[in-house]
Amino acid sequence: MNNSKKIAVNFNAQKIREDFPILNTRVRGKNLIYFDNAATTQKPSCVIERIKKYYEHENSNVHRGVHYLSEIATHEYENSRETVKNFINATSTEEIVFTRGTTEAINLVAYSFGKTFISEGDEIIITEMEHHSNIVPWQLMCEDRKAKLKILPFDDNGELILDEYEKLFNEKTKLVSVVHISNSLGTINPIKQIIDIAHSYAIPVLIDGAQSIMHSKIDVQDLGCDFFVFSGHKVYGPTGIGVLYGKKELLDQMVPYQGGGDMIKSVTFSKTIYNDLPYKFEAGTPNIAGAIGLKSALEYLTNIGIEQISSYENELLIYATEKLSQIPQLKIIGTAKEKGPIISFILDNIHPHDIGTILDYEGIAVRTGHHCTQPVMEHFKIPATTRASFSFYNTKEEIDFLFEGIQKVIKVFS
Amino acid sequence: MSDLRELYQEVILDHSKHPKNYYKMPDATHVAEGYNPLCGDHFNIYLKVEDGIIKEISFEGSGCAISKASASIMTSIVKGKSIEEVEHIFNQFHSFITGKVDKNFDPNSLGKLAVFTGVSEFPVRVKCATLAWHTLINALENNSEVATTE
């Protein structure tokens, strides 16, 4: 958490809330308080309307037909790629591959980069705080290529131990894959430094941006990362669409991930010629409506201003951290100096699932469990945590309700 | 809070805080492990079965209030019962808690298990209430697989 960040005093969350129809939902007679934004974010009307418009007026397959609708669908789909390119400041749309989400994007890189560049005995560096989706694809690849995973540990605050980082590099190191913001600890990792160190050994870096894309300005050229991946549904867009950004020189060399239509230039039984980037990595009919909805979501965020969003969400984090710290039985898991708006916590002798159910009675949606980061739970020797994750449509009043809800939990189990 | 009290009845809270038959049985004839990795509920069930009758039962482990109370109440119910009787009770309880009984079903016919009426309203918590039972069935069938209800 960075206290020095400018507080967005003028941020009008109440007005923003009007853009999200689902926030009017009543849960068990209470107003919905949605604090599960790290799992998925809610969708503004503009995204919902845009998808509706696509299916009502533009639906067709892309890159194929010569007819009117196909031309429109192709145009809109490719426009979305342009919007994504600008949103993360990539140099070219060739570097923007649409996937189903973060998980598929990492699997794509693990498979294609692995097949192209990894041989027996090579090493990949990941960290102890990765989501399972940035662990398992590498394990599968390592098994296939007889390569090894090296793990960078974190300390009890949830900060990566950077002194250990450089020690992991040797002549066998081939790739670093690191999460930008931890989904279970909230830690914002110093990715610029992590990338620079890897590059000093000429090693490429993949950044898992699933939890950062909606909270902070991403500039892939400034970061210098070689791959950046994120999901549409965590950035106020639809599910089933995600993005792999990859540097052209790497993507060009990598073998295709899946074969099928759209990823080829010509097919004969003796020789198939693959299509150019990014289509080489987009086999089959893509999620056209998803891409178009994502464009709408990114434009919505750009209109509000990602810096505005970032400072307001940081304000919520500071407020919630101070408020929850007043509860003596509560312990926050993940106390890094730099955090995204995510608070994981445990309560003395009360299981997170009981906390989650009682908060649900109050209309408060939180996540309970291991958050697909079992090594993180293992680090702290706990089975699970309760996690509240905030968005710019949340308010301090809602955090007050969470505070009261936790008091009720404690009362029930006292 | 009235709804909440229906789910977290005093009986459930009592059993979760002070579970019955909560110990490791070194000379058990049947043992089984139950584990729901997503929520971390993790129990071992120990049995002493003689002539088809459960003479002794105990459990240990950790989990949420619902899963722990369910394990505790289960041990107090099945002690002294035959395997057939236990299977019958489990089937009834399972149908009830997963909403597969008709509207006229009287939860009170389940005796102590009626306290879990509130759980049936929460599909995601049903797995907590049934984990110990599935583990018990595995133990009786000498099934060495780890029971799970996720």
XYZ file of C-alpha atoms in Angstrom, chain A residues 28 351 353-358 360-362 368-370 374 383-384 408 411-414, chain B residues 1 3-5 7-8 13 16-17 35 37-41 63-66 122 125 127:
44
model
C -31.283 -12.292 1.203
C -13.031 -21.260 9.370
C -16.170 -20.886 4.918
C -18.190 -20.043 7.996
C -17.084 -16.417 7.662
C -18.087 -16.436 3.989
C -21.526 -17.888 4.704
C -22.308 -15.453 7.523
C -23.353 -13.813 2.619
C -26.294 -13.483 5.010
C -25.400 -9.808 5.144
C -13.062 -17.978 0.771
C -10.614 -20.791 0.140
C -7.057 -21.118 -1.062
C -2.002 -23.519 -2.385
C -5.897 -24.058 4.893
C -7.642 -20.998 3.522
C -21.355 -10.551 13.663
C -20.408 -12.852 17.889
C -21.942 -16.032 16.408
C -18.847 -18.041 17.275
C -18.114 -16.413 20.632
C -30.170 -12.899 12.343
C -32.044 -17.112 9.257
C -28.481 -17.227 10.382
C -29.460 -18.929 13.605
C -27.974 -22.470 9.832
C -25.663 -22.006 12.778
C -21.901 -24.356 17.290
C -17.991 -27.576 16.461
C -16.447 -26.013 19.549
C -10.520 -34.306 2.444
C -9.029 -29.665 -0.844
C -10.907 -26.570 -2.026
C -12.025 -25.627 1.475
C -9.444 -27.539 3.452
C -11.879 -29.661 5.496
C -12.596 -27.939 9.100
C -15.423 -25.456 9.190
C -18.106 -25.448 11.879
C -20.608 -27.311 9.690
C -26.878 -23.504 0.963
C -22.176 -25.914 2.136
C -20.436 -30.765 0.893
